[in-house]
Coordinates of C-alpha atoms and ligand atoms in Angstrom, one line a residue:
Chain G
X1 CA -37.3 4.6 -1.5
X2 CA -34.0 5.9 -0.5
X3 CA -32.4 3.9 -2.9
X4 CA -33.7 1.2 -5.8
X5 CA -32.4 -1.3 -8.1
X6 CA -34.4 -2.0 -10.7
X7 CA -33.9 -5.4 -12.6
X8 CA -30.4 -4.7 -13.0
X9 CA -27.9 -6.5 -14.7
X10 CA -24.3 -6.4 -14.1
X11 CA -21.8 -7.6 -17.2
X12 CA -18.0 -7.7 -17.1
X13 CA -16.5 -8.2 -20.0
X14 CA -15.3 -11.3 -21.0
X15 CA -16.1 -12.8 -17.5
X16 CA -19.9 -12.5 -18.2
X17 CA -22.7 -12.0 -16.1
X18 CA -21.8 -10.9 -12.5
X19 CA -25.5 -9.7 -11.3
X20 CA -29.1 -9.9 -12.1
X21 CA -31.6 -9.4 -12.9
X22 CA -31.9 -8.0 -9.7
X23 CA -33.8 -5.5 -7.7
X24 CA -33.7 -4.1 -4.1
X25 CA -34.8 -0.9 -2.5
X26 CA -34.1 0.0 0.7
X27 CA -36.9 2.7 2.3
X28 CA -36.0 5.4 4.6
X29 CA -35.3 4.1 8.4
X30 CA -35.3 0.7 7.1
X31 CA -32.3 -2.4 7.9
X32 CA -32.3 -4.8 4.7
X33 CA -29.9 -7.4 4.9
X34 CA -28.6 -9.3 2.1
X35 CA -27.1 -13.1 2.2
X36 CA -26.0 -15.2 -0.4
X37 CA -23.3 -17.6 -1.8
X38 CA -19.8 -15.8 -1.7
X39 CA -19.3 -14.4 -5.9
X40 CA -23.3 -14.0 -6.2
X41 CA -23.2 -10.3 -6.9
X42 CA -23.5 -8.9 -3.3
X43 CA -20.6 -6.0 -3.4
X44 CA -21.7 -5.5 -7.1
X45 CA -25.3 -4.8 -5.8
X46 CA -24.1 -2.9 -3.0
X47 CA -21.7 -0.5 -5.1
X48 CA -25.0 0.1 -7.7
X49 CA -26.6 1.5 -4.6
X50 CA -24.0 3.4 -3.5
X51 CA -23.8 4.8 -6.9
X52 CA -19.9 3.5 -7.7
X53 CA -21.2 1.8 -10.7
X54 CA -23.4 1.5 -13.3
X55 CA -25.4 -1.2 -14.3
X56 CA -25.1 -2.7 -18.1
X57 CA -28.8 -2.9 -18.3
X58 CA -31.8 -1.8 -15.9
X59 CA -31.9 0.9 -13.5
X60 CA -30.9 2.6 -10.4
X61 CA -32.5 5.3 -9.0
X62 CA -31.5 7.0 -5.9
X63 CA -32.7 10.4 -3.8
X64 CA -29.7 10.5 -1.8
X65 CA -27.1 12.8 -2.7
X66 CA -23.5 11.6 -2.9
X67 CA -22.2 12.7 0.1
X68 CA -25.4 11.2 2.1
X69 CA -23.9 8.2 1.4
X70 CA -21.8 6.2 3.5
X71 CA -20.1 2.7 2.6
X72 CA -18.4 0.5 5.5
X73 CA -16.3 -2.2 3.3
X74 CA -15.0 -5.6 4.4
X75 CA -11.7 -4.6 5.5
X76 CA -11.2 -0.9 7.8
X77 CA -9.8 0.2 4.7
X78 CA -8.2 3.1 6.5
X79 CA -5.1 4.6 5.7
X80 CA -1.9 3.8 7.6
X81 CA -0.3 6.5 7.3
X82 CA -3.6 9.1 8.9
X83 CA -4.3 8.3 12.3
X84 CA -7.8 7.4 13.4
X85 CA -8.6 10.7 13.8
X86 CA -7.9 12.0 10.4
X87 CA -9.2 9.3 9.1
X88 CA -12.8 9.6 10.3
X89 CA -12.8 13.2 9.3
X90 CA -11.8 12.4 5.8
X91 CA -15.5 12.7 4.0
X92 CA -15.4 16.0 6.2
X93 CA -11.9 16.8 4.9
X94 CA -12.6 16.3 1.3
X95 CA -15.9 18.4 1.3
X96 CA -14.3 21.5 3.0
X97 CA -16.2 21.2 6.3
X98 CA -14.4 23.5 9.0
X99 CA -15.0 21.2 12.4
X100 CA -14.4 18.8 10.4
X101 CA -11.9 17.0 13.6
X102 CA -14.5 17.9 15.9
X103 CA -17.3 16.2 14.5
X104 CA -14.4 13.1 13.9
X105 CA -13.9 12.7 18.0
X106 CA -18.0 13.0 18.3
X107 CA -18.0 10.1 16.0
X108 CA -15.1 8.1 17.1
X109 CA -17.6 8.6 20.2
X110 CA -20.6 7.1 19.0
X111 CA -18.7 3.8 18.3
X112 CA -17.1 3.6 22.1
X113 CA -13.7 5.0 20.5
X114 CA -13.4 8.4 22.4
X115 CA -10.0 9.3 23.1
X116 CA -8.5 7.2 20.2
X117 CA -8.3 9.5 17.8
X118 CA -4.1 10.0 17.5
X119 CA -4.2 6.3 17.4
X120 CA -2.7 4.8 14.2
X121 CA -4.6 2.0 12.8
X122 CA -1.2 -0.2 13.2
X123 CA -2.2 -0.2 16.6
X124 CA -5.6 -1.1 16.5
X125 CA -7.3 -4.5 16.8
X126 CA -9.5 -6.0 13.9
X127 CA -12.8 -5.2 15.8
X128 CA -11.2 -1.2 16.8
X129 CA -10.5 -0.8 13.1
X130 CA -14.0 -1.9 12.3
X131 CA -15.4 0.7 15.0
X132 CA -13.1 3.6 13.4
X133 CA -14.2 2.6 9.8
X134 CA -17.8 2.7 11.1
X135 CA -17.4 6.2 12.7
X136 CA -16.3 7.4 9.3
X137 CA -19.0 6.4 7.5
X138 CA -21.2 7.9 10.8
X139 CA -19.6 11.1 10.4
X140 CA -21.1 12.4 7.6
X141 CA -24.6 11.4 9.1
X142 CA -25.6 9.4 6.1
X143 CA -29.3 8.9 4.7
X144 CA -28.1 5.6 3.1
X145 CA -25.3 3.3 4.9
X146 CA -23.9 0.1 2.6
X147 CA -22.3 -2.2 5.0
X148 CA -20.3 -4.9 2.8
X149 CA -19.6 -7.8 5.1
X150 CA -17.9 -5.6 7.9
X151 CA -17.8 -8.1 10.6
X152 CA -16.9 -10.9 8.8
X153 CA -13.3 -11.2 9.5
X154 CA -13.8 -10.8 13.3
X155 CA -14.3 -13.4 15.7
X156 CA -17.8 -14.1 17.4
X157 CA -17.9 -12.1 20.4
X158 CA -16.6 -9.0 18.8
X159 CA -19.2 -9.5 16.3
X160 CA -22.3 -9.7 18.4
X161 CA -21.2 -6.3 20.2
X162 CA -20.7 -4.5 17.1
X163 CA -24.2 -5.4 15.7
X164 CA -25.6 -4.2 19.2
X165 CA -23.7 -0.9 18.9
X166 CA -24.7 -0.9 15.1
X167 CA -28.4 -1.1 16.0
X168 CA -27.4 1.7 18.9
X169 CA -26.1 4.7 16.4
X170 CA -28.5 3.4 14.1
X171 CA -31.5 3.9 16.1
X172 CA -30.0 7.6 16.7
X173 CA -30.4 9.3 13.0
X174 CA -32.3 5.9 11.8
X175 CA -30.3 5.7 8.1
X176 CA -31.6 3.3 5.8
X177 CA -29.2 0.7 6.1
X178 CA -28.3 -2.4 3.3
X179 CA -26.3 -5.1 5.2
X180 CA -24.5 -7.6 3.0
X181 CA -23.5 -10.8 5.2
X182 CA -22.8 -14.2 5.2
X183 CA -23.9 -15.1 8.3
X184 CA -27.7 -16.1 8.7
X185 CA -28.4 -15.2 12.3
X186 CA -26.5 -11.6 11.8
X187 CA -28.7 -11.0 9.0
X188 CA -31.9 -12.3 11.2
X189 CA -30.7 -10.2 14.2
X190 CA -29.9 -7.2 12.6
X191 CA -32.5 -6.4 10.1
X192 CA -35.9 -5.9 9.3
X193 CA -35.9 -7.9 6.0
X194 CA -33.6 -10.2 4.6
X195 CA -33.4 -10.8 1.0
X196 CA -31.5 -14.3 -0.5
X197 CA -29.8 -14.4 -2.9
X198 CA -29.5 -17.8 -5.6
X199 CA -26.1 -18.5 -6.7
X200 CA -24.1 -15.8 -9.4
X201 CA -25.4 -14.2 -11.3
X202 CA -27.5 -13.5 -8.2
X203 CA -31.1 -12.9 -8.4
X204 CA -33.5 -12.9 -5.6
X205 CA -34.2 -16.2 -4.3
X206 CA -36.8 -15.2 -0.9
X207 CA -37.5 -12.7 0.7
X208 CA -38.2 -13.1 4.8
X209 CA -39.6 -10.7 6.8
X210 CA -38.4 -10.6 10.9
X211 CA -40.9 -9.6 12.8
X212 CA -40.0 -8.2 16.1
X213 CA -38.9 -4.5 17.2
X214 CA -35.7 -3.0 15.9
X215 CA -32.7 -2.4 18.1
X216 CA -33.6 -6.0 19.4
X217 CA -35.7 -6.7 22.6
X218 CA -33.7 -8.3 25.8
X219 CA -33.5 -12.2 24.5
X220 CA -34.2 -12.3 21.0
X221 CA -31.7 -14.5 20.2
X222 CA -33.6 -17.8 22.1
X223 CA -36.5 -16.5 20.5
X224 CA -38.7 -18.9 18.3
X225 CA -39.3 -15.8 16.0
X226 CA -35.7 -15.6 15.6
X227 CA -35.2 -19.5 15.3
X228 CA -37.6 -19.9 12.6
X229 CA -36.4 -16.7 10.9
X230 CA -32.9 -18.1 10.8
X231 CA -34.3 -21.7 9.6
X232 CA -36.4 -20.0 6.7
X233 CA -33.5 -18.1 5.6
X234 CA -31.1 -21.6 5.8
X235 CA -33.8 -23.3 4.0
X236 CA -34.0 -20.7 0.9
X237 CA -30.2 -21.1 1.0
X238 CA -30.3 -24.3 0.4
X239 CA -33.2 -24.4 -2.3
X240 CA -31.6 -21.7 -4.1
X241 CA -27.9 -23.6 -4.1
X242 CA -29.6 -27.2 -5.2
X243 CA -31.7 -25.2 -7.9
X244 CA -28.3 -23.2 -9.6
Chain B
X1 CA 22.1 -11.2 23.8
X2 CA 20.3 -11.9 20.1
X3 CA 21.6 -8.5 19.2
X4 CA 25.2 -9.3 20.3
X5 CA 25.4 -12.8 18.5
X6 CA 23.5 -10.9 15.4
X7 CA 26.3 -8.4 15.2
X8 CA 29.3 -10.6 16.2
X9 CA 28.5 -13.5 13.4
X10 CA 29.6 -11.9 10.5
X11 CA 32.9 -10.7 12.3
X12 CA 33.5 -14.3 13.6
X13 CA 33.4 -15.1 9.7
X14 CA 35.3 -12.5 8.2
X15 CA 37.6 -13.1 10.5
X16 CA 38.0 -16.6 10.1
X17 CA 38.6 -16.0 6.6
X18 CA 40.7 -13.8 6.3
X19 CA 42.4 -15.9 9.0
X20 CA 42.3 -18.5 6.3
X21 CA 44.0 -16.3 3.7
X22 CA 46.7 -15.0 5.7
X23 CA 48.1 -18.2 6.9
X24 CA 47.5 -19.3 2.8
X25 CA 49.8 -16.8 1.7
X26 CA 52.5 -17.6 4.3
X27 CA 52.1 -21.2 3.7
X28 CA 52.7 -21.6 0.5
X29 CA 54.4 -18.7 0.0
X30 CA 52.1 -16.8 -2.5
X31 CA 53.8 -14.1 -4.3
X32 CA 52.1 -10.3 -3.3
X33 CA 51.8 -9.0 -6.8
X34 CA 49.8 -12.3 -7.0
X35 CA 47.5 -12.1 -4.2
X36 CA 48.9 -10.2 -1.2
X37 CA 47.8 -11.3 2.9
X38 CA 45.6 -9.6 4.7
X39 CA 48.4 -7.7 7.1
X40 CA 49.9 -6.5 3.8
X41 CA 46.6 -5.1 2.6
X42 CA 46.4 -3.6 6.1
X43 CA 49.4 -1.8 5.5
X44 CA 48.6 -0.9 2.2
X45 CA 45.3 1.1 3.9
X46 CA 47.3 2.8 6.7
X47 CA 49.9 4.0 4.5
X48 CA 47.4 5.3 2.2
X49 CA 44.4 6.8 4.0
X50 CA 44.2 10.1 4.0
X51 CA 44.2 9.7 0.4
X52 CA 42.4 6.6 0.3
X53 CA 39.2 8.0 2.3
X54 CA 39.8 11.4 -0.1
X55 CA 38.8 9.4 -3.2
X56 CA 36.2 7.4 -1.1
X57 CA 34.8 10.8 -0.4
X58 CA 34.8 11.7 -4.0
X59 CA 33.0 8.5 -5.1
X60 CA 30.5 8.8 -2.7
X61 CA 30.0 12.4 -3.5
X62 CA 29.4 11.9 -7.4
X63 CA 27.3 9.0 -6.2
X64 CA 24.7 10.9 -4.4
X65 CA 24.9 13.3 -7.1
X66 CA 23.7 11.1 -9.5
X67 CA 20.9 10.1 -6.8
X68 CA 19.4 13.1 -6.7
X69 CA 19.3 13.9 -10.8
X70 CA 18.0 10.4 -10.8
X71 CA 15.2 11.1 -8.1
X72 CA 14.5 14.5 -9.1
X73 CA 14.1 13.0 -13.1
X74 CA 12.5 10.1 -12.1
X75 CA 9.8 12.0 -10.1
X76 CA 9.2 14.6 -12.8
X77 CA 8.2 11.3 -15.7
X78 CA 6.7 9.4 -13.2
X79 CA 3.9 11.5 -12.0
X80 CA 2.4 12.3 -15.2
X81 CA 3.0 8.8 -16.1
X82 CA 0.7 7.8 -13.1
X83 CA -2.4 10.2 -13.7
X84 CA -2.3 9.2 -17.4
X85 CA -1.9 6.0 -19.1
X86 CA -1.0 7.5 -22.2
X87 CA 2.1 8.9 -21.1
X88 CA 3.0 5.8 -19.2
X89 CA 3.1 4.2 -21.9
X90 CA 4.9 6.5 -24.5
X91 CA 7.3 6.9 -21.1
X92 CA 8.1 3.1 -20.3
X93 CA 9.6 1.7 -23.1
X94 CA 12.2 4.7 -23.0
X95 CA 12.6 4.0 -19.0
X96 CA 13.1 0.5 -19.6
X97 CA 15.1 0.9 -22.3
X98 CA 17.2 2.9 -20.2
X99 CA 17.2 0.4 -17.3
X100 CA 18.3 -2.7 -20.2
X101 CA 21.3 -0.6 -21.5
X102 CA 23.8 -1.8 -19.8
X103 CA 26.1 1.5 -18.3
X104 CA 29.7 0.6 -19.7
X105 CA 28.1 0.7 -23.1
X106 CA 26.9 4.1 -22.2
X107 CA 30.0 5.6 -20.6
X108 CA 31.8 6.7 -23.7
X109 CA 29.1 9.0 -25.0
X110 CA 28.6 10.4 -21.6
X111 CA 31.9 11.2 -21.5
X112 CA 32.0 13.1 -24.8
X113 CA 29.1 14.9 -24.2
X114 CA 30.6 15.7 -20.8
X115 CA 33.5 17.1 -22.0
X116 CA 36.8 15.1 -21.4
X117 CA 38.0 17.5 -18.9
X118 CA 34.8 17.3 -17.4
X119 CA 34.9 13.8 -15.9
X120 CA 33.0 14.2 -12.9
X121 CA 30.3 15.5 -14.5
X122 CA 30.2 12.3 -17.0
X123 CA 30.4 10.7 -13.9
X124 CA 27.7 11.4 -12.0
X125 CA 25.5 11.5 -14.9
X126 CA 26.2 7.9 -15.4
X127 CA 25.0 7.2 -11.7
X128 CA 21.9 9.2 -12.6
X129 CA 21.4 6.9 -15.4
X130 CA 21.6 3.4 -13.5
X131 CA 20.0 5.1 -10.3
X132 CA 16.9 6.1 -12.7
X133 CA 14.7 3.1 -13.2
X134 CA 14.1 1.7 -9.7
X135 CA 13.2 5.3 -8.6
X136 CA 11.2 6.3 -11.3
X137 CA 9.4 2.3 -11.0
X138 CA 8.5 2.9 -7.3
X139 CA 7.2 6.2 -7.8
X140 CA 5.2 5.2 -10.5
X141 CA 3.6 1.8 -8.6
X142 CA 3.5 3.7 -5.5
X143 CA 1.2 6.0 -7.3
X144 CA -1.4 3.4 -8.2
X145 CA -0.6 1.4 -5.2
X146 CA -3.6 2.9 -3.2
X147 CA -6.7 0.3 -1.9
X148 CA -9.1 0.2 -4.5
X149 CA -11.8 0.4 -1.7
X150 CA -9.9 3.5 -0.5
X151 CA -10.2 4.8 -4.1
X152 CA -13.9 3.9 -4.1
X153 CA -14.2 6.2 -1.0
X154 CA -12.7 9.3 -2.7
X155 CA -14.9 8.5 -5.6
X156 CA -17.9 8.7 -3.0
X157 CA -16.9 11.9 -1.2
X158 CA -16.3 13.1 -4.8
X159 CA -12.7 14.2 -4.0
X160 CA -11.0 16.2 -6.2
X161 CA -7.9 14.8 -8.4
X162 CA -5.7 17.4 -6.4
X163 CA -7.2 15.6 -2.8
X164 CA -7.1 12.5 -4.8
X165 CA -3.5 12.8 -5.6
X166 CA -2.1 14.4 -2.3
X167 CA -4.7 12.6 0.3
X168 CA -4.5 9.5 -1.0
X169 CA -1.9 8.3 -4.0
X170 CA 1.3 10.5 -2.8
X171 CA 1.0 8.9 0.5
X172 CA 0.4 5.4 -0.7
X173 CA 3.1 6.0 -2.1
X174 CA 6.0 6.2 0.1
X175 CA 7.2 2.9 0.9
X176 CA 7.4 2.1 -2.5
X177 CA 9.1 5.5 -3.4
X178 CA 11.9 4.1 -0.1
X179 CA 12.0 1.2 -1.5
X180 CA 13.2 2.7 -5.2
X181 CA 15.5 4.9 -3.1
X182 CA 17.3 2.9 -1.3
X183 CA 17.9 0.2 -4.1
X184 CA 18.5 3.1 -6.3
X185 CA 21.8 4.3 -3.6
X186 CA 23.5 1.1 -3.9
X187 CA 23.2 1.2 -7.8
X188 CA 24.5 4.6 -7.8
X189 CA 27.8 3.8 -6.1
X190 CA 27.7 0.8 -9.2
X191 CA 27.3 3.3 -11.7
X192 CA 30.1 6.1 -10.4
X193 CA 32.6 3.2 -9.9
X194 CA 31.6 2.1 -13.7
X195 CA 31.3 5.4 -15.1
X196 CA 35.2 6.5 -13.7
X197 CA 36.5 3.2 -15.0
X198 CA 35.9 4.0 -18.7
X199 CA 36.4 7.5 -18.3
X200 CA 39.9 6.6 -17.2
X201 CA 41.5 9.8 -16.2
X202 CA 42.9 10.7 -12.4
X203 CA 40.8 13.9 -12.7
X204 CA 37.8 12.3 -11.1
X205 CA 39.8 11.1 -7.8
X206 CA 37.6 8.5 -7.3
X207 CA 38.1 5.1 -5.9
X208 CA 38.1 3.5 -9.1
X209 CA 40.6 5.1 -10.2
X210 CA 42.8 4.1 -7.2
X211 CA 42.3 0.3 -8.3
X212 CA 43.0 1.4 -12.2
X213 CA 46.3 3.1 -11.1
X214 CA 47.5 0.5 -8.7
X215 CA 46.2 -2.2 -11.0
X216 CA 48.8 -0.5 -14.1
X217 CA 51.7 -0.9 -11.6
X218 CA 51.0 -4.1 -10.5
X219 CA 50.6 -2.9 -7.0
X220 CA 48.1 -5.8 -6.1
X221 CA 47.8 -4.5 -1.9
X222 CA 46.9 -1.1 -3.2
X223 CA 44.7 -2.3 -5.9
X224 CA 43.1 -4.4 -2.9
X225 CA 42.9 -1.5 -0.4
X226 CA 41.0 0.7 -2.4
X227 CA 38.1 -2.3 -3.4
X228 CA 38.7 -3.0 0.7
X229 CA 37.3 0.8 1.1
X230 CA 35.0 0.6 -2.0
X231 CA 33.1 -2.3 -0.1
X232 CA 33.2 -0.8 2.7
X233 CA 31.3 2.3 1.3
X234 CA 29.0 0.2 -0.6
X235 CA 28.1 -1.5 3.1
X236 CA 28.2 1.7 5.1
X237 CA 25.7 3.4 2.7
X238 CA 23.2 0.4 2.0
X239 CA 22.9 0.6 5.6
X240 CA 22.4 3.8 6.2
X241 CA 19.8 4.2 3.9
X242 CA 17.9 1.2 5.5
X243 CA 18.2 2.9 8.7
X244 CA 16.5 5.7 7.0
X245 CA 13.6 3.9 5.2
X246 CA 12.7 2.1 8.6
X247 CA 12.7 5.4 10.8
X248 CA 10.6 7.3 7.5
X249 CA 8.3 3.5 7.5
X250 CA 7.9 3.9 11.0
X251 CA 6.7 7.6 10.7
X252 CA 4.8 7.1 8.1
X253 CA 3.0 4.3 9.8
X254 CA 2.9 6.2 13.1
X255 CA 4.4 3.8 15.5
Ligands
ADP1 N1 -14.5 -5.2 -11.2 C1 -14.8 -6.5 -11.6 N2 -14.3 -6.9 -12.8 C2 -14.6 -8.2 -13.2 N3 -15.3 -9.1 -12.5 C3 -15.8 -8.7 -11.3 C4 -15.5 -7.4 -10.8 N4 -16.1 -7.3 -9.6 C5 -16.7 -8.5 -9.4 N5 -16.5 -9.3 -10.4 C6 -17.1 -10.7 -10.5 O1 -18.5 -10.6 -10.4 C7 -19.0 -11.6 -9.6 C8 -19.7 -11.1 -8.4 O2 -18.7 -10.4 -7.6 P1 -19.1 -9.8 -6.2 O3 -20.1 -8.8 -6.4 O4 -17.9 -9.4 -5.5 O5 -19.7 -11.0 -5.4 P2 -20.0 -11.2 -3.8 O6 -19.7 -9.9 -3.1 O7 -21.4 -11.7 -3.7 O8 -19.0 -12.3 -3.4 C9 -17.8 -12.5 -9.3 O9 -17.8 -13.6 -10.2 C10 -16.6 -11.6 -9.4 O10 -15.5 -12.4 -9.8
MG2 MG1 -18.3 -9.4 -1.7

C-alpha cells in the first residue's frame, strides 16, 4: 500500500464526528474512487491520505514521502496573481528544483496546455484551469495523486475529456490515484474500485470492483459491465442513504 | 457614447444646481455674507488662485505625508500581527482604539507634542493617525486572506514560512492592502483639514485655514472658494488613487 487508513476517526470539536471509522488503501498503480453523500467525510479522508491531517483515533500509514504527493482540489486553486506557468512550477519552486519552468511547460504539455504557460488564470476557462491545476500536481511526478472532486464544477463534455486525458498521463508514470466524486458513472469509468460511502460520519458502505482494462477500451461506456457497475454502485447509494 | 453620457451626467447636474442657486440669490436677493451666488464664488477663486492652489498644495502635501507614516506604521504592526495571534491581539485593541478616537479630540495633544511653532508637523501626524486603521486592517486581512486549499498546498510541498509569507500571503494580499490605501487617502485629506482647524494658526498654509480666516471676516465667497477647492482635491485624489488600484489590480491579475 502506497497509502492506508486504518479505522480512522475524524472529530471536530464541538461539531462531532466528521469521519469513521473508516479505512481505505490505495496500492501502487491502482485508481480507487470514492462516492458518497456530499458532508460524508470524503475531503476529510482524502486530506488523511495526503497527510494534511491527523486523525483523532486510528491510523494512517503512508510510504510516500511528502513531496510524492500530489492533491488536485475542487476548485484550480491557482493563484491569480502567477501565471499558469509559475503556477505549475510551484511544488518545483518551493523545493529548490533548478528547471523547475522547464519541467512546468513539459507538464502544461501532458494535459494539452503547451504554449499557455504566460497565461493568467483570469483568462482561462473552468475546464483550462482544471488542466493547469492537474499539470501541477503532474509535475512533481507523484507516487500518490488525491483528486477531490476536480471535475465537478464543469459541464459534461468537458468532463468526459478530462477523465480520458486523466487515464492518458495516468497510464504514463501509473500513480496510485484516490478519486473522490459524486458522479457514479465517473467513478465507474475511471477507476478500478469504487468504494461507497454511507451517510456522515462516513463509513464504508460497498465496495465494487470494475472489471475491465484501465485506460478504458473503445465503448465502454454502452458496456453491460459498465451498466451494471454503475447500477450496483446506485443501488449501495441508496441502501446506505435509507439505512442512515 | 456610454462613456460620454457617464461623464457628462454629473456636469448636467451640477450645473443645474448651481443654476438653481444662482438665480436663488438674485431672486430674492440673498445677502452675500449670507450665502453668496455662484459667479461671486467664481470670482472669489480667480482673484485668489495663486494662493488658493498654494494652500491646496500644502494640504495635500501634509496629506500624503501622513499617508505614508500611516502605511509605513501600519505595515510594520500588521505583519507580526499576521504570523502571530498573540500580537494580533495585544495589537488590535490599541489599533482600534486608535481608529474609535475620534481626531478633534486628539488634535490638541498633537499639537503640544508637536511643538506650537511646529504645526505642520502636528499636522500631518494627525493624518497619520486617521489614515492608520484602514491600512493597517487591509494589511492585516490581506495577510490571512490566502485560499485555504492554497495554504494546504504549501503545507504539502512543505514550504518554508519565508516562501509561505512571500509566495503566497504577501501577494494575496494586495487588493486588500489597495483597498486600505486608497480609503486610507481620502481619510487623510479628512484628518489634515481637521488637524489645521484646531491647530488654528496661518503657519500651516493650508486650505483650512483659508476657510478659518475668511470665515473670522465674514468673507462668506472666500470661505466658499477655498471648500470649492478643498472638494475639488478631495475628488481629484480619490480618483486618482482608483486609477491606480485598477492599473496595480489589473497587474496583479495579469490582464
Ligand atoms: N476543518 C473543519 N472543521 C470543522 N468541521 C469540518 C471541517 N472540515 C469538515 N468538517 C465537517 O466534517 C464533515 C465532513 O466534511 P467533508 O470531509 O468536507 O465532507 P465531504 O467532502 O464528503 O462533503 C462535514 O460535516 C463538515 O462540515
Ligand atoms: Mg468535499
Amino acid at each position: 500500500m502506497i497509502a492506508e487508513l486504518r479505522s480512522v476517526e475524524v472529530d471536530y470539536g464541538r461539531r462531532g464526528r466528521a469521519l469513521g471509522p473508516f479505512s481505505l488503501g490505495a496500492a501502487p498503480g491502482e485508481i480507487v474512487a470514492v462516492v458518497g453523500p456530499s458532508g460524508c467525510g470524503k475531503s476529510t479522508a482524502l486530506r488523511l491520505l495526503g497527510g494534511l491531517e491527523q486523525p483523532t483515533r486510528g491510523e494512517v500509514r503512508r510510504t510516500v514521502g511528502r513531496g510524492e504527493t500530489a492533491v488536485v482540489f475542487q476548485a484550480p486553486t491557482l493563484a491569480p496573481w502567477a501565471s499558469a506557468g509559475a503556477n505549475v512550477a510551484l511544488p518545483l519552486e518551493l523545493a529548490g528544483v533548478a528547471d523547475a519552468r522547464a519541467r512546468a511547460d513539459a507538464a502544461l504539455e501532458r494535459v494539452g496546455l503547451s504554449g499557455h504557460g504566460d497565461a493568467s488564470p483570469a483568462q482561462l476557462s473552468g475546464g483550462m484551469a482544471m488542466r493547469v491545476s492537474l499539470a501541477r500536481a503532474l509535475v512533481t511526478d507523484p507516487k500518490l495523486l488525491l483528486l477531490d472532486e476536480p471535475f465537478a464544477a464543469l459541464d459534461a463534455l468537458t468532463r468526459r475529456r478530462l477523465v480520458e486525458d486523466l487515464h492518458r498521463v495516468w497510464d504514463q508514470t501509473r500513480p496510485a490515484v484516490v478519486f473522490v466524486t459524486h458522479d457514479v458513472e465517473e467513478a465507474v469509468y475511471l477507476a478500478g474500485r469504487v468504494v461507497v460511502m454511507t451517510p456522515g460520519p462516513g463509513r464504508t458502505a460497498a465496495e465494487i470492483a470494475v472489471d475491465a482494462p484501465l485506460p478504458r477500451p473503445e465503448g465502454f461506456r454502452t458496456s453491460l459491465g459498465f451498466r451494471e457497475a454503475v447500477a450496483a454502485v446506485e443501488a449501495a447509494l441508496a441502501l446506505a442513504e435509507t439505512a442512515a | 457614447m456610454k462613456r460620454v453620457v457617464d461623464v457628462l451626467a454629473p456636469l448636467i447636474l451640477i450645473a443645474l444646481l448651481l443654476g438653481g442657486w444662482e438665480a436663488a440669490c438674485r431672486l430674492l436677493a440673498v445677502p452675500g455674507y449670507f450665502l453668496p451666488a455662484p459667479s461671486a464664488i467664481g470670482a472669489a477663486i480667480a482673484a485668489r488662485w495663486p494662493e488658493l492652489l498654494h494652500a491646496a498644495a500644502n494640504t495635500l502635501v501634509m496629506a500624503l505625508q501622513g499617508l505614508g507614516v500611516a502605511a509605513l506604521a501600519a505595515a510594520a504592526l500588521a505583519l507580526p500581527a499576521a504570523l502571530s495571534p498573540m500580537v494580533e491581539r495585544a495589537v488590535r485593541p490599541i489599533a482600534v482604539g486608535l481608529q474609535v478616537t475620534p481626531v478633534v479630540a486628539l488634535a490638541p495633544l498633537v499639537v503640544i507634542w508637536a511643538g506650537l511653532e511646529r504645526p505642520g508637523l502636528a499636522v500631518a501626524a494627525l493624518a497619520a493617525v486617521v489614515a492608520f486603521f484602514p491600512i493597517f486592517s487591509g494589511v492585516l486581512t490581506g495577510l490571512k486572506s490566502a485560499d485555504p486549499d492554497l495554504e494546504r498546498l504549501f503545507d504539502l510541498y512543505e514550504a518554508t514560512p519565508f516562501q509561505r509569507l512571500t509566495r503566497l500571503r504577501l501577494p494575496a494580499a494586495v487588493p486588500f492592502v489597495l483597498e486600505g490605501v486608497k480609503v486610507a487617502a481620502g481619510l487623510s485629506v479628512i484628518g489634515a483639514v481637521v488637524a489645521e482647524w484646531v491647530a488654528g494658526s496661518g503657519t500651516t498654509q493650508g486650505l483650512a485655514w483659508k476657510i478659518l480666516e475668511a470665515g473670522n471676516r465674514l468673507r462668506t465667497a472666500d470661505m466658499f472658494a477655498a471648500l470649492a477647492l478643498l472638494a475639488t482635491l478631495g475628488f481629484l485624489l480619490n480618483a486618482a488613487v482608483g486609477g491606480l488600484e485598477r492599473e496595480a489590480l489589473r497587474r496583479w491579475r495579469g490582464r
